[in-house]
Coordinates of C-alpha atoms and ligand atoms in Angstrom, one line a residue:
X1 CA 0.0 0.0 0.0
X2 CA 2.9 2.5 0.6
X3 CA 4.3 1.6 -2.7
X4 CA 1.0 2.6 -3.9
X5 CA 0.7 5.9 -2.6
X6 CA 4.2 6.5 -3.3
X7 CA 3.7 5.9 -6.8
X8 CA 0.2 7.9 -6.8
X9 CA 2.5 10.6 -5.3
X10 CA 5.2 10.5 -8.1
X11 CA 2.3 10.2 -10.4
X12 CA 1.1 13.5 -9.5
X13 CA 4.5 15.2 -9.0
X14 CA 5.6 14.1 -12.8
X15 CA 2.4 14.6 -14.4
X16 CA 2.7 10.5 -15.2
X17 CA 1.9 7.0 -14.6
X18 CA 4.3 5.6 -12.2
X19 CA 4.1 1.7 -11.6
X20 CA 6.8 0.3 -9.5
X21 CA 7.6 -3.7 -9.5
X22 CA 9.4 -6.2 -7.6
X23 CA 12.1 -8.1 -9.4
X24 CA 10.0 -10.3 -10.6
X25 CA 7.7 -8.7 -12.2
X26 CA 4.6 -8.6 -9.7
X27 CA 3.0 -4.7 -9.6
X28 CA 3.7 -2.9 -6.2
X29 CA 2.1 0.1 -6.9
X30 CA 0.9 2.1 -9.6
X31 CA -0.5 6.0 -9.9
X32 CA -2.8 5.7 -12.4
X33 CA -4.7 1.5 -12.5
X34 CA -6.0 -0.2 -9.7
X35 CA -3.4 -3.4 -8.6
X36 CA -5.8 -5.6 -8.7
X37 CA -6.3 -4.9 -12.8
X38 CA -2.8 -5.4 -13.3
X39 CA -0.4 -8.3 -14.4
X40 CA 2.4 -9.4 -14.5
X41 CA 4.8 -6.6 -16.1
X42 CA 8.4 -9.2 -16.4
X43 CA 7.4 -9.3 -19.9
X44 CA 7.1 -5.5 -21.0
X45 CA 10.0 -5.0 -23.4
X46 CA 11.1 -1.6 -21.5
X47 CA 11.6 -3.8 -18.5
X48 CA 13.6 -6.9 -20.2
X49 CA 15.3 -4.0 -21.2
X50 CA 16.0 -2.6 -17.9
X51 CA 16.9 -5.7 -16.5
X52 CA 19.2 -6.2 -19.4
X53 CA 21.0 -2.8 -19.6
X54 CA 20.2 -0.7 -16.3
X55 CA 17.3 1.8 -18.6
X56 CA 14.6 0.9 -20.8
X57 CA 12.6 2.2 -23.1
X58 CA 9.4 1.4 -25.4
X59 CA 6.6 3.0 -26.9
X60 CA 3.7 0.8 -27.8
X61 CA -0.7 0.6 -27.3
X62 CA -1.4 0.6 -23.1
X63 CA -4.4 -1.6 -23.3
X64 CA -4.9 -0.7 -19.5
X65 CA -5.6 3.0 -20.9
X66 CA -6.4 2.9 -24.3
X67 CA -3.9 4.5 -26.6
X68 CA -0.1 4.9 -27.1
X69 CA 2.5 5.8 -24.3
X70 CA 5.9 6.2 -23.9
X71 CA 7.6 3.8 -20.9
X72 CA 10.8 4.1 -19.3
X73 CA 12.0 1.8 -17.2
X74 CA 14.9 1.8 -14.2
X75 CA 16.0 -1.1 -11.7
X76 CA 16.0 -0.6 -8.2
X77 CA 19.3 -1.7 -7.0
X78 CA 20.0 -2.2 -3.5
X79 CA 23.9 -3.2 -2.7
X80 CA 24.2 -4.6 -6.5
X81 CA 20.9 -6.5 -6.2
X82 CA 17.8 -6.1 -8.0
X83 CA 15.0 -5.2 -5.7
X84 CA 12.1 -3.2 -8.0
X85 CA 11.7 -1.7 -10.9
X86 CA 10.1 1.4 -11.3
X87 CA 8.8 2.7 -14.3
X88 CA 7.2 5.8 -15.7
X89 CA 4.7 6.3 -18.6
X90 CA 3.8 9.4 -20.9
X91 CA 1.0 9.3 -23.1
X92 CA 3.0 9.4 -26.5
X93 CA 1.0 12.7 -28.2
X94 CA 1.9 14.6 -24.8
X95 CA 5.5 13.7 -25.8
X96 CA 5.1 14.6 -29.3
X97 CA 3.7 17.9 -28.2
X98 CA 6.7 18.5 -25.8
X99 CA 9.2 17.6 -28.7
X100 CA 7.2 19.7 -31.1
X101 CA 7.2 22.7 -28.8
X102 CA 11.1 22.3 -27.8
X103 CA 11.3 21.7 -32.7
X104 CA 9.9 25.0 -32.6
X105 CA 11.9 26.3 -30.2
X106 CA 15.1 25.0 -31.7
X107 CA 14.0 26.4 -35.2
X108 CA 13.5 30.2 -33.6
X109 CA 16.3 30.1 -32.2
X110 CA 18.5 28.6 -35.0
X111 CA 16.5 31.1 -37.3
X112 CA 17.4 34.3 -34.9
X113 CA 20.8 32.9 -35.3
X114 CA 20.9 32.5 -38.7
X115 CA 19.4 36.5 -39.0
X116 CA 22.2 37.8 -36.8
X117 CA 25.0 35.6 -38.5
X118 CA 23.6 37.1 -42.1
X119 CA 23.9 40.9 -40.7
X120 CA 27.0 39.8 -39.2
X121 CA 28.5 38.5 -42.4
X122 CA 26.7 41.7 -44.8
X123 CA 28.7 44.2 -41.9
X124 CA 31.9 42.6 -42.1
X125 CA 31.5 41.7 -46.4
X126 CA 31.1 45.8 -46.9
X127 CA 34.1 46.1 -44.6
X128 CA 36.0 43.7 -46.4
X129 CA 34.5 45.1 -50.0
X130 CA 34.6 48.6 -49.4
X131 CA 39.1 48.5 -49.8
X132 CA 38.8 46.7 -52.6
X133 CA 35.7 49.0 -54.3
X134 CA 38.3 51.8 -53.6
X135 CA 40.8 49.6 -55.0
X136 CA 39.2 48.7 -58.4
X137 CA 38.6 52.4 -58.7
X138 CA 42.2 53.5 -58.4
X139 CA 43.1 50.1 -60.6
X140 CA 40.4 51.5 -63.4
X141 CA 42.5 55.4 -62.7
X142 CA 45.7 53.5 -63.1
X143 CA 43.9 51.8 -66.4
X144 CA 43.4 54.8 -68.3
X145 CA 46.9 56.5 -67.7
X146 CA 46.8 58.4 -64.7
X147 CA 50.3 57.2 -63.3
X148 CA 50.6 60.4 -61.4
X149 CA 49.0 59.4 -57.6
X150 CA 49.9 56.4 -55.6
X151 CA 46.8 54.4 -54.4
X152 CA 46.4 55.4 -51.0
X153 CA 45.4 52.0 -48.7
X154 CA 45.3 53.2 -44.5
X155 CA 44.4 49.4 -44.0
X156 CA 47.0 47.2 -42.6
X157 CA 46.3 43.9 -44.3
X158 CA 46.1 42.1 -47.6
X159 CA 44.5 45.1 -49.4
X160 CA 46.9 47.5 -48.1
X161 CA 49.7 44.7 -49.5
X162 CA 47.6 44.9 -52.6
X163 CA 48.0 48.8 -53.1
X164 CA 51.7 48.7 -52.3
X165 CA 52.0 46.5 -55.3
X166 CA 49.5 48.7 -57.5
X167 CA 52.1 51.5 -56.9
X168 CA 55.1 49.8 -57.2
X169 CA 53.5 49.0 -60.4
X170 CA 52.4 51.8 -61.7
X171 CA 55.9 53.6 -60.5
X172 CA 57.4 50.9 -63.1
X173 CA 55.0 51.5 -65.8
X174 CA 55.9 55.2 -65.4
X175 CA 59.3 54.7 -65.7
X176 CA 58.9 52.6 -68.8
X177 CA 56.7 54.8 -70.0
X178 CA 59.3 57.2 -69.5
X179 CA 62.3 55.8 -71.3
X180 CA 59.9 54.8 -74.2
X181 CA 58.7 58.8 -74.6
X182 CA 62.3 59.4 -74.4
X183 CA 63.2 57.1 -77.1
X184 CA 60.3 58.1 -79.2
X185 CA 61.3 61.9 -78.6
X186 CA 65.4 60.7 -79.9
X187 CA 64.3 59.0 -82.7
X188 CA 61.9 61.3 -83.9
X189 CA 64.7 64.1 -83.7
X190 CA 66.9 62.3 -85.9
X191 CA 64.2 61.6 -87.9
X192 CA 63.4 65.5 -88.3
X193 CA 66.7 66.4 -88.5
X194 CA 68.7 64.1 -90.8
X195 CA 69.3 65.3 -94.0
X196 CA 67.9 61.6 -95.9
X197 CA 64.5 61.1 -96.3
X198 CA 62.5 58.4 -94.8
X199 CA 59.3 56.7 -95.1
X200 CA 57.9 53.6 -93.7
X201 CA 55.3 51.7 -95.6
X202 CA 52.8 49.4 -94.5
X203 CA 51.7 45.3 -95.5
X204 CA 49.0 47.5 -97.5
X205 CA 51.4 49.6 -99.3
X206 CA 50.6 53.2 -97.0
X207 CA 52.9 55.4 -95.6
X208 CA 52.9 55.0 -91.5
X209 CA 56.0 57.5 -91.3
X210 CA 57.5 59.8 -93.2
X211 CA 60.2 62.4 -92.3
X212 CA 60.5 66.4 -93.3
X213 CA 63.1 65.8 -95.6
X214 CA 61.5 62.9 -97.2
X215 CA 58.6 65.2 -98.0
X216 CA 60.4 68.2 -99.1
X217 CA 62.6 65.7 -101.5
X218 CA 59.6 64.0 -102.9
X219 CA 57.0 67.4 -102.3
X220 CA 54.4 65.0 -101.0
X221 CA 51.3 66.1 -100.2
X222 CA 51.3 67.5 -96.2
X223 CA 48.9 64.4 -95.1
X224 CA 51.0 61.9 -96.4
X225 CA 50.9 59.6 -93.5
X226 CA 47.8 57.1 -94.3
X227 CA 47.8 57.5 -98.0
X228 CA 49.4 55.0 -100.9
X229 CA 53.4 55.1 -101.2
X230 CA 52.7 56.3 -105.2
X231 CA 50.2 59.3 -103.9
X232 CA 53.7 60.3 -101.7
X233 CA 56.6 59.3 -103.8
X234 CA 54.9 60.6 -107.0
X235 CA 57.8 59.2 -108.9
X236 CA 57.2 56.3 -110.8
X237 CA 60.9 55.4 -110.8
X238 CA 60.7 55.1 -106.9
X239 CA 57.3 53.7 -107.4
X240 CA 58.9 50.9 -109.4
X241 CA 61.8 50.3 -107.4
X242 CA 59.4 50.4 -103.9
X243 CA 57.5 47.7 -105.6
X244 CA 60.1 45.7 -106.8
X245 CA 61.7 45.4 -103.2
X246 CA 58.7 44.6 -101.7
X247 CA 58.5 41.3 -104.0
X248 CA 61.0 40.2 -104.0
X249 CA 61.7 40.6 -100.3
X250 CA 65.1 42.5 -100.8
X251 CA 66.9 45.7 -100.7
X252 CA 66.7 47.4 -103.9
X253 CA 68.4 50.4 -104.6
X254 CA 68.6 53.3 -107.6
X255 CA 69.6 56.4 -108.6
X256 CA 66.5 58.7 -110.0
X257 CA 66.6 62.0 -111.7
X258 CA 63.5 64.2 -110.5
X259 CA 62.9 66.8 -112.8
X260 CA 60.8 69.0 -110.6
X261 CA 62.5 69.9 -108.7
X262 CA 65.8 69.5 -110.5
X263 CA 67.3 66.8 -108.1
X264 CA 69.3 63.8 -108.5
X265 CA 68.4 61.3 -105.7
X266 CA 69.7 57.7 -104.9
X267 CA 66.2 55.7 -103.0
X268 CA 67.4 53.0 -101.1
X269 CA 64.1 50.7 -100.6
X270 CA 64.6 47.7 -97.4
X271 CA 61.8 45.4 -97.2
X272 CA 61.6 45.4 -93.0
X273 CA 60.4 41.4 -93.4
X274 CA 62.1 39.7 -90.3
X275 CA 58.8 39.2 -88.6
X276 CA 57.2 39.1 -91.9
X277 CA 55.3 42.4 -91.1
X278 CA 55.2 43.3 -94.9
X279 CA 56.8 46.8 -93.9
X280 CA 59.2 48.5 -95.7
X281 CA 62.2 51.4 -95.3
X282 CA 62.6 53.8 -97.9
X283 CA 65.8 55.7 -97.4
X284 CA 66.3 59.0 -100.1
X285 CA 69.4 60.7 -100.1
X286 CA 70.0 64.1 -102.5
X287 CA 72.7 63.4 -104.0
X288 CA 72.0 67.0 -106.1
X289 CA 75.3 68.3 -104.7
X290 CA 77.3 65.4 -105.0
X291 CA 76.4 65.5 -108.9
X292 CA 76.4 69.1 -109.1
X293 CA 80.3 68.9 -107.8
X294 CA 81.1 66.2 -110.3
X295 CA 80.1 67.8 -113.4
X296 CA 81.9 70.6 -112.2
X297 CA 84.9 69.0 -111.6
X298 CA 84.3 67.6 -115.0
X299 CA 83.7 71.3 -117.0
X300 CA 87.3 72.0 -114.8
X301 CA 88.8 69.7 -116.3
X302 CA 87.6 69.9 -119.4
X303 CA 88.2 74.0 -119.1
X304 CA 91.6 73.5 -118.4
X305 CA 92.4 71.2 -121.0
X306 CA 90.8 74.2 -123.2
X307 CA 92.6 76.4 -122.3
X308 CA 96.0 75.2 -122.5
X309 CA 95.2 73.6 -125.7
X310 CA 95.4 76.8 -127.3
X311 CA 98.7 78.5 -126.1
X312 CA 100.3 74.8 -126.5
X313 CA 99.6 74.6 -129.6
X314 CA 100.9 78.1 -130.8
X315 CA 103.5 77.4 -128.9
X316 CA 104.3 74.6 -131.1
X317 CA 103.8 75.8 -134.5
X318 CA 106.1 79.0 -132.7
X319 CA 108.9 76.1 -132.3
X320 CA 108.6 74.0 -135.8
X321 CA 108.8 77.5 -137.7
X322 CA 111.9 78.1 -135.7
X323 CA 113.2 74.5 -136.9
X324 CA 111.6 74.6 -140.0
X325 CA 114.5 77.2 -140.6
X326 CA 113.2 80.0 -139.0
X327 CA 115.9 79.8 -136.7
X328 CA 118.5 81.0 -139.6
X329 CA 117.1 84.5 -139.5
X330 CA 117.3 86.5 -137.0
X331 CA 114.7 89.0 -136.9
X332 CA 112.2 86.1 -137.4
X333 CA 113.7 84.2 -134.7
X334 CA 113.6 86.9 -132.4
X335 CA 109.9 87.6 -133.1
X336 CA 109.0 84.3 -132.7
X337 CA 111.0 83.9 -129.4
X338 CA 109.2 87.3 -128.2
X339 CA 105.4 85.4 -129.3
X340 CA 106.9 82.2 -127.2
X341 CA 107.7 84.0 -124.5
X342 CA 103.9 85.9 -124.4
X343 CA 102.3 82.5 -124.9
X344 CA 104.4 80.9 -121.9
X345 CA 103.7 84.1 -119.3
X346 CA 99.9 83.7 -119.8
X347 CA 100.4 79.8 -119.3
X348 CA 102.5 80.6 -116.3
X349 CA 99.9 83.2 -115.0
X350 CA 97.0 81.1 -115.5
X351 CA 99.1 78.5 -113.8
X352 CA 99.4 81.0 -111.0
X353 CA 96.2 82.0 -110.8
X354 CA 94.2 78.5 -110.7
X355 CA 96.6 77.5 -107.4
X356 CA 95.7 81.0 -106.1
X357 CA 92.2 79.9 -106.9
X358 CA 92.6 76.7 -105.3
X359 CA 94.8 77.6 -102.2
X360 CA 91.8 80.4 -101.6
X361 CA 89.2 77.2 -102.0
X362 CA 90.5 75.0 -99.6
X363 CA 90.7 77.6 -97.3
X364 CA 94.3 77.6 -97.6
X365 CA 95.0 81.1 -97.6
X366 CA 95.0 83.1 -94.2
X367 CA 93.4 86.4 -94.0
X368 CA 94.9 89.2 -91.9
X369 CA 91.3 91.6 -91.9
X370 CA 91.4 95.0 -90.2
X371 CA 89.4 97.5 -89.8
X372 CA 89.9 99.9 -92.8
X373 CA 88.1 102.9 -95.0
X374 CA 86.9 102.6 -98.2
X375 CA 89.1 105.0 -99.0
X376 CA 92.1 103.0 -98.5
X377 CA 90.8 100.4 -100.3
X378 CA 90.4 102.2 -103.5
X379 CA 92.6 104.6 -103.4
X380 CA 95.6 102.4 -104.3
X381 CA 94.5 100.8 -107.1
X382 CA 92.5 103.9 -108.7
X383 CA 96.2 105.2 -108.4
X384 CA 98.0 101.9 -109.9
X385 CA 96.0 101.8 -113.1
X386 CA 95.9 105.5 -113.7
X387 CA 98.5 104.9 -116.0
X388 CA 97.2 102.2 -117.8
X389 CA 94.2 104.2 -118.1
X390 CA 95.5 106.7 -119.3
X391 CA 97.5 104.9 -122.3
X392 CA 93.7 103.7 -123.1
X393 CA 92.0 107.2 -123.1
X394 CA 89.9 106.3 -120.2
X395 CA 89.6 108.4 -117.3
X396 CA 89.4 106.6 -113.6
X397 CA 88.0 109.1 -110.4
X398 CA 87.3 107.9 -106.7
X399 CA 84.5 109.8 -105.0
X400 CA 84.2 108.2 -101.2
X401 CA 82.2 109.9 -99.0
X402 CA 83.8 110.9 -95.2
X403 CA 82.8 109.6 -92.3
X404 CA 82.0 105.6 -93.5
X405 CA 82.1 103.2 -90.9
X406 CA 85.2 100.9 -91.1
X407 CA 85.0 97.8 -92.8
X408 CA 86.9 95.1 -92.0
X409 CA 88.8 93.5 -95.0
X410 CA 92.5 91.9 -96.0
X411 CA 93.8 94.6 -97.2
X412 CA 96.0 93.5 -99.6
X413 CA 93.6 90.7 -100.9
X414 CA 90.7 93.4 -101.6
X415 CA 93.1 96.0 -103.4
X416 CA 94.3 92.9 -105.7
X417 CA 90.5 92.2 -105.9
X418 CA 89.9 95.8 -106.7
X419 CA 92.7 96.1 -109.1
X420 CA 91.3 93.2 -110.6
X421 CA 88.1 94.4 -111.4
X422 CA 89.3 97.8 -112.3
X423 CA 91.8 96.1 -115.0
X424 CA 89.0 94.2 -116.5
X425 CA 86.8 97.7 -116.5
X426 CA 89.8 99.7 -118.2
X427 CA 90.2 96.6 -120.7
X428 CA 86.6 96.8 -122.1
X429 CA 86.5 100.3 -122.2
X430 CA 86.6 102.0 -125.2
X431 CA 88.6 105.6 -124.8
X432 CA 86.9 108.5 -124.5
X433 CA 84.8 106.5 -121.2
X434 CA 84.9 106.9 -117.9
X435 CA 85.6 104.3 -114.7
X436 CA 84.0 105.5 -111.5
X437 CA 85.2 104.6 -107.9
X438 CA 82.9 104.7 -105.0
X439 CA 81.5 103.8 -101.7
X440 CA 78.3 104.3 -99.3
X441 CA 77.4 102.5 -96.1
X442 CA 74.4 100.6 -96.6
X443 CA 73.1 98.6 -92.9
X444 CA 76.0 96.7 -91.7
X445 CA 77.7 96.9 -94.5
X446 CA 80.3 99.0 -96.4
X447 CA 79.6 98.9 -100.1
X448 CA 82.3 99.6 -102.8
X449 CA 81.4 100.4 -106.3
X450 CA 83.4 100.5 -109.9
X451 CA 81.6 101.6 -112.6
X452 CA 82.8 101.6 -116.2
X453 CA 81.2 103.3 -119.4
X454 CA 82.6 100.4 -121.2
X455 CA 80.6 97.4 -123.1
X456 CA 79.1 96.2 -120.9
X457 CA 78.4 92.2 -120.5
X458 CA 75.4 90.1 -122.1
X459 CA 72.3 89.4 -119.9
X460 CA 73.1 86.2 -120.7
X461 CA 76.0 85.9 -119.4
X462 CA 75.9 87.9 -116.5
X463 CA 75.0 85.2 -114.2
X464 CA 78.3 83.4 -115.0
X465 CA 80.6 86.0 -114.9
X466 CA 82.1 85.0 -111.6
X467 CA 82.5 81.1 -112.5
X468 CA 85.8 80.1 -113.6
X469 CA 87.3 80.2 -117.1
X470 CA 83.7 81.7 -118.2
X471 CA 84.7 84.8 -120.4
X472 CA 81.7 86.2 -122.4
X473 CA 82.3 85.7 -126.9
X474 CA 83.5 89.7 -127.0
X475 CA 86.2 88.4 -124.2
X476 CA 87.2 85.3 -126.2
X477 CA 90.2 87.2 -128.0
X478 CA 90.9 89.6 -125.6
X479 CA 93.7 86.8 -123.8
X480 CA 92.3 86.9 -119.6
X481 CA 92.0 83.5 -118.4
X482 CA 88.5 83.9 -117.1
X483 CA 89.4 83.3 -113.6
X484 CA 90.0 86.7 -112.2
X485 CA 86.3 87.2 -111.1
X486 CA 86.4 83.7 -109.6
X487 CA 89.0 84.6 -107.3
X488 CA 87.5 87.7 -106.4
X489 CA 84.1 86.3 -105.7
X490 CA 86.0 83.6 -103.6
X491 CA 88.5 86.2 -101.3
X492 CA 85.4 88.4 -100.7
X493 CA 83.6 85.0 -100.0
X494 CA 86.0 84.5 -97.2
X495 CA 85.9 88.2 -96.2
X496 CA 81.9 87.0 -94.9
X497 CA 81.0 89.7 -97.8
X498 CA 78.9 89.7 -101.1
X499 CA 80.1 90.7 -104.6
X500 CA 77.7 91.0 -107.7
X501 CA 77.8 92.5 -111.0
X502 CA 75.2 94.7 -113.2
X503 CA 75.4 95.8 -116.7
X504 CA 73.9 97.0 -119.6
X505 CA 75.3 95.8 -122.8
X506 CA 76.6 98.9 -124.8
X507 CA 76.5 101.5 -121.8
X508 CA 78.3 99.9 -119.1
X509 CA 78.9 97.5 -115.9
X510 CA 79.4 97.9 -112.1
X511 CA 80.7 95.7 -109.9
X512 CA 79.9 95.8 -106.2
X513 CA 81.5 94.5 -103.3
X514 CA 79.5 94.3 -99.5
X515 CA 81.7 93.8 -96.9
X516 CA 81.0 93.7 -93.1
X517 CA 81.1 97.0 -90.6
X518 CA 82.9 96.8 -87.8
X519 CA 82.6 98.8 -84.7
X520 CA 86.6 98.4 -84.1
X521 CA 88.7 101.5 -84.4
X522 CA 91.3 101.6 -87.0
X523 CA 94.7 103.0 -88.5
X524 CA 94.1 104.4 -91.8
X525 CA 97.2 102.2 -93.9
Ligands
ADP601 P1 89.5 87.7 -117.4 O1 90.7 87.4 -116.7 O2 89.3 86.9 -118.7 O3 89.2 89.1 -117.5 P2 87.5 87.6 -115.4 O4 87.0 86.5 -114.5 O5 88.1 88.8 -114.7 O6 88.4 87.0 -116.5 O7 86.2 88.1 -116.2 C1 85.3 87.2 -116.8 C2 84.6 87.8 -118.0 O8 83.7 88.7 -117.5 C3 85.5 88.5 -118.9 O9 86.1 87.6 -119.8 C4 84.5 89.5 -119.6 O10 83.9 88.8 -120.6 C5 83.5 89.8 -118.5 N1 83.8 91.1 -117.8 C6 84.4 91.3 -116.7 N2 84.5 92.6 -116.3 C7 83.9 93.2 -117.4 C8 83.6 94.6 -117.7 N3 83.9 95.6 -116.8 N4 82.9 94.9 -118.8 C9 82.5 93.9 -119.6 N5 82.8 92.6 -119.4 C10 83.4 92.3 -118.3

C-alpha cells in the first residue's frame, strides 16, 4: 500500500503513470490502474530491457488505458541486487507535443541565429568590400593612364599589400613609360633632322611615317601619312623600285633623276620582313650636290684642258717654224722667241692664278682683316692703273664719302680684288669713257662700287661671270684666263661679304663688293 501511494505521489509530481515492481515482475504500486487490474509486467519489453542494460525504453498501445504511451524503465538496486523496478509512462501525443514545442523552439532560435550571422556576415563583407571598391577604382585610374597618384590604402592587411604592389607598379610603368617617350622623342629628332629622307610603308602599301626631308625631297602632299606610297613618292621610278623590293623581299636600290625639282636622288628601298610584317624602309638621299660637284669638276677639267690647248699649240707651231729654218734669221727668230715667250707668261699666270684659286678654296689662304676705309681700299689701285688708263683714253676718279664706318677686310687681298676688277673695266673700255670709284654705307655693311662706261656684259652671261674660265664671246680674243672674277668672288667670300655685277650691254657694268662693318677703331694704312 505504501508503494501505492508512493507511486500515486510520483504520479502527481511528474504529471505521469508511475508503476513500481518487484524483481519479478509482480505490480507494487501504480498512480494511475487499480493493482488488482494489473499483471504481470516481467514481460514488458522496457523492463527486459531494464533488466538487461540498467534503462529501458518502449513506446507501444497501453491496453490498461487505451492509446499509445511512452515507458521508461529503471531497476532498483539495493547493494548490487535487483529489488524493483520502477517505471514511468507518458502518453505518447503529450511527448510529441513537448518535442514539437522544444522543434519550434530549436528552429526560432537557430532562425534568430541565422538572422544575426547574415547581418553579421553583410557588416563585415562591406568592410571587407569597401578596400577593394576603392581599390578597383584606383586600378580603373591607373587603367586609363593616370600614373601620377599612388593608391592610398590606411588598412593594414592584404588590401593595403595589394596597393603597395598597385604602386610599385604603376611607379614601373611610369618609368617605362618614361624611357619609351624618351626614345620616341630621340628617334623622332633624328628623324626630323637628318638630311635623308624616310618613309615607312605598311603590309598595305601606305605610308605610317614619313620624315620632313622625305617630304620636301619627294613634295608630298602634307597628309602623307595614311595614304598610298605612289600618292607620296609621286615618282614612278621610286614607285617601281618600292614595288620591286617589296616582291621580291630585298633591298633594292637606284639612282632617279626628279625633274621638278631638278634633283638627283639615290632611294634605297629595305623590305623590314624579319617578322614578316610586310613593312618597308625607304631611305632617299639628295645626292644634287654630290652630282652638281662632279660635273663641275668635270667642266674644270675639261676648261683647263681648253685652255692650255690653245697657247700649246701656238707654242708649237712657234717652235717647228723656228726649226723649219726659221731659226736661220734672225729677226724672225727673235719675233718668234718674243710670241713664245707671251704665250708661256699667260700659261704661267693662268698657272698661278688656278693655285691662287685653289689655295683660296681650300681655305688655304690666311686672312689678316682689319678695320679699314673705303678710302684705302680704293685709293691704291685707282692710283696703280691710272697709268694704264691713261695709255687707253679712259679716265678713272674715286668719289668716297667721309665719315663711313670701317670695314673690316685683307687689305692687300681686296686691293688685288679691286685692281682686278678695275683692270677688266679699263680693258673693255673703249677711250673716251669713264671708270668711276665709289663707296656708301648701306646697314652693316660698307659697299664699294666700280663703274665703267665700257661694253658692258650680255644678260646672258651675266649670271656666269664669276665662274671660272667663263669669259663672255667679245672676251674670247681679248687673252684673260677667265678666272680673275672667280677669285675675287671667292677672297670676298672668305671676307663674310657679297660681290655681284650689273650691266647693260653697250652702256656699261658695275661691280659691287659688300663687306661687313665693324665697330673696331682703325689705323688708316
Ligand atoms: P678675265 O681674266 O678673262 O678678264 P674675269 O674673270 O676677270 O676673266 O672676267 C670674266 C669675264 O667677264 C670677262 O672675260 C669678260 O667677258 C667679263 N667682264 C668682266 N668685267 C667686265 C667689264 N667691266 N665689262 C665687260 N665685261 C666684263
Amino acid at each position: 500500500d505504501r508503494l501505492d501511494s508512493l507511486a500515486d505521489r510520483w504520479g502527481a509530481l511528474l504529471e505521469a503513470r508511475v508503476t513500481i515492481m518487484a524483481a519479478d515482475g509482480t505490480v507494487l504500486g501504480d498512480s494511475h490502474e487499480d493493482l488488482a487490474r494489473l499483471d504481470n509486467h516481467l514481460g514488458r519489453p522496457e523492463v527486459q530491457e531494464a533488466l538487461a542494460s540498467g534503462e529501458g525504453s518502449s513506446t507501444r498501445f497501453s491496453a490498461s488505458v487505451g492509446y499509445d504511451m511512452l515507458y521508461a524503465a529503471v531497476p532498483v538496486q539495493v547493494e548490487g541486487e535487483v529489488v524493483a523496478i520502477v517505471r514511468v509512462a507518458r502518453p505518447l501525443r503529450q511527448v510529441q507535443v513537448h518535442t514539437a514545442r522544444l522543434g519550434r523552439t530549436i528552429l526560432l532560435v537557430a532562425l534568430g541565429a541565422s538572422l544575426v550571422a547574415a547581418l553579421l556576415a553583410v557588416a563585415m563583407a562591406g568592410r571587407i568590400t569597401r578596400p577593394i571598391r576603392h581599390l578597383t577604382q584606383e586600378a580603373q585610374r591607373i587603367a586609363a593612364g593616370d600614373l601620377g597618384r599612388p593608391v592610398v590604402a590606411d588598412s593594414g592587411d592584404e588590401v593595403a599589400q595589394l596597393a603597395h604592389a598597385f604602386n610599385r607598379m604603376g611607379t614601373r610603368l611610369q618609368e617605362r613609360m618614361g624611357r619609351l617617350a624618351e626614345e620616341q622623342r630621340l628617334l623622332s629628332t633624328v628623324l626630323s633632322r637628318m638630311a635623308d629622307g624616310a618613309i615607312i610603308t605598311d603590309a598595305g602599301g601606305r605610308v605610317r611615317l614619313i620624315n620632313p626631308a622625305a617630304a620636301r625631297l619627294l613634295e608630298s602632299p602634307a597628309d602623307a601619312v595614311g595614304r598610298s606610297f605612289a600618292q607620296v613618292a609621286r615618282n614612278h621610278q621610286l614607285v617601281d623600285l618600292w614595288r620591286a623590293a617589296s616582291e621580291a623581299g630585298e633591298p633594292r636600290e637606284a639612282t632617279i633623276e626628279v625633274l621638278r625639282p631638278n634633283l638627283f636622288l639615290r632611294a634605297i628601298v629595305t623590305p623590314l620582313d624579319a617578322d614578316s610584317t610586310g613593312e618597308t624602309l625607304t631611305i632617299v638621299q639628295d645626292l644634287t650636290q654630290v652630282r652638281r660637284l662632279e660635273t663641275v669638276r668635270r667642266d674644270f677639267v675639261s676648261n683647263i684642258s681648253h685652255e692650255l690647248r690653245t697657247p700649246l699649240a701656238s707654242l708649237k707651231a712657234l717652235v717647228e717654224t723656228l726649226r723649219d729654218g726659221a731659226i736661220e734669221d734672225p729677226d724672225a727668230a727673235e719675233r718668234f722667241l718674243n710670241s713664245a715667250e707671251t704665250e708661256v707668261d699667260a700659261l704661267t699666270q693662268m698657272v698661278q692664278e688656278l693655285l691662287e684659286l685653289s689655295r683660296i678654296e681650300s681655305g688655304r689662304v690666311s686672312l689678316h682683316p682689319e678695320p679699314v676705309t673705303a678710302k684705302a681700299l680704293l685709293a691704291r689701285p685707282a692710283e696703280r692703273l691710272r697709268p694704264q688708263a691713261e695709255r687707253a683714253g679712259v679716265a678713272i676718279e674715286t668719289a668716297v664719302p667721309p665719315d663711313l664706318p670701317l670695314a673690316l677686310a685683307d687689305v692687300e687681298r681686296l686691293q688685288q680684288v679691286i685692281i682686278n676688277i678695275v683692270h677688266n673695266a679699263i680693258k673693255f673700255t673703249p677711250a673716251g669713257g669713264r671708270i668711276s670709284l665709289s663707296a656708301q654705307a648701306a646697314g652693316n655693311e660698307v659697299v664699294l662700287s666700280i663703274r665703267d662706261t665700257g661694253a658692258g656684259i650680255p644678260a646672258k652671261d651675266l649670271p656666269r661671270i664669276f665662274e671660272r674660265f667663263f669669259k663672255t664671246d667679245r672676251a674670247r680674243s681679248s687673252g684673260g684666263t677667265g678666272l680673275g672674277l672667280a677669285i675675287a668672288k671667292h677672297i670676298v667670300q672668305a671676307h663674310g661679304g657679297r660681290i655681284w655685277a650689273e650691266s647693260v650691254e653697250g652702256r656699261g657694268s658695275a661691280f659691287h663688293i659688300a663687306l661687313p662693318v665693324t665697330s673696331e677703331e682703325g689705323s688708316d694704312p
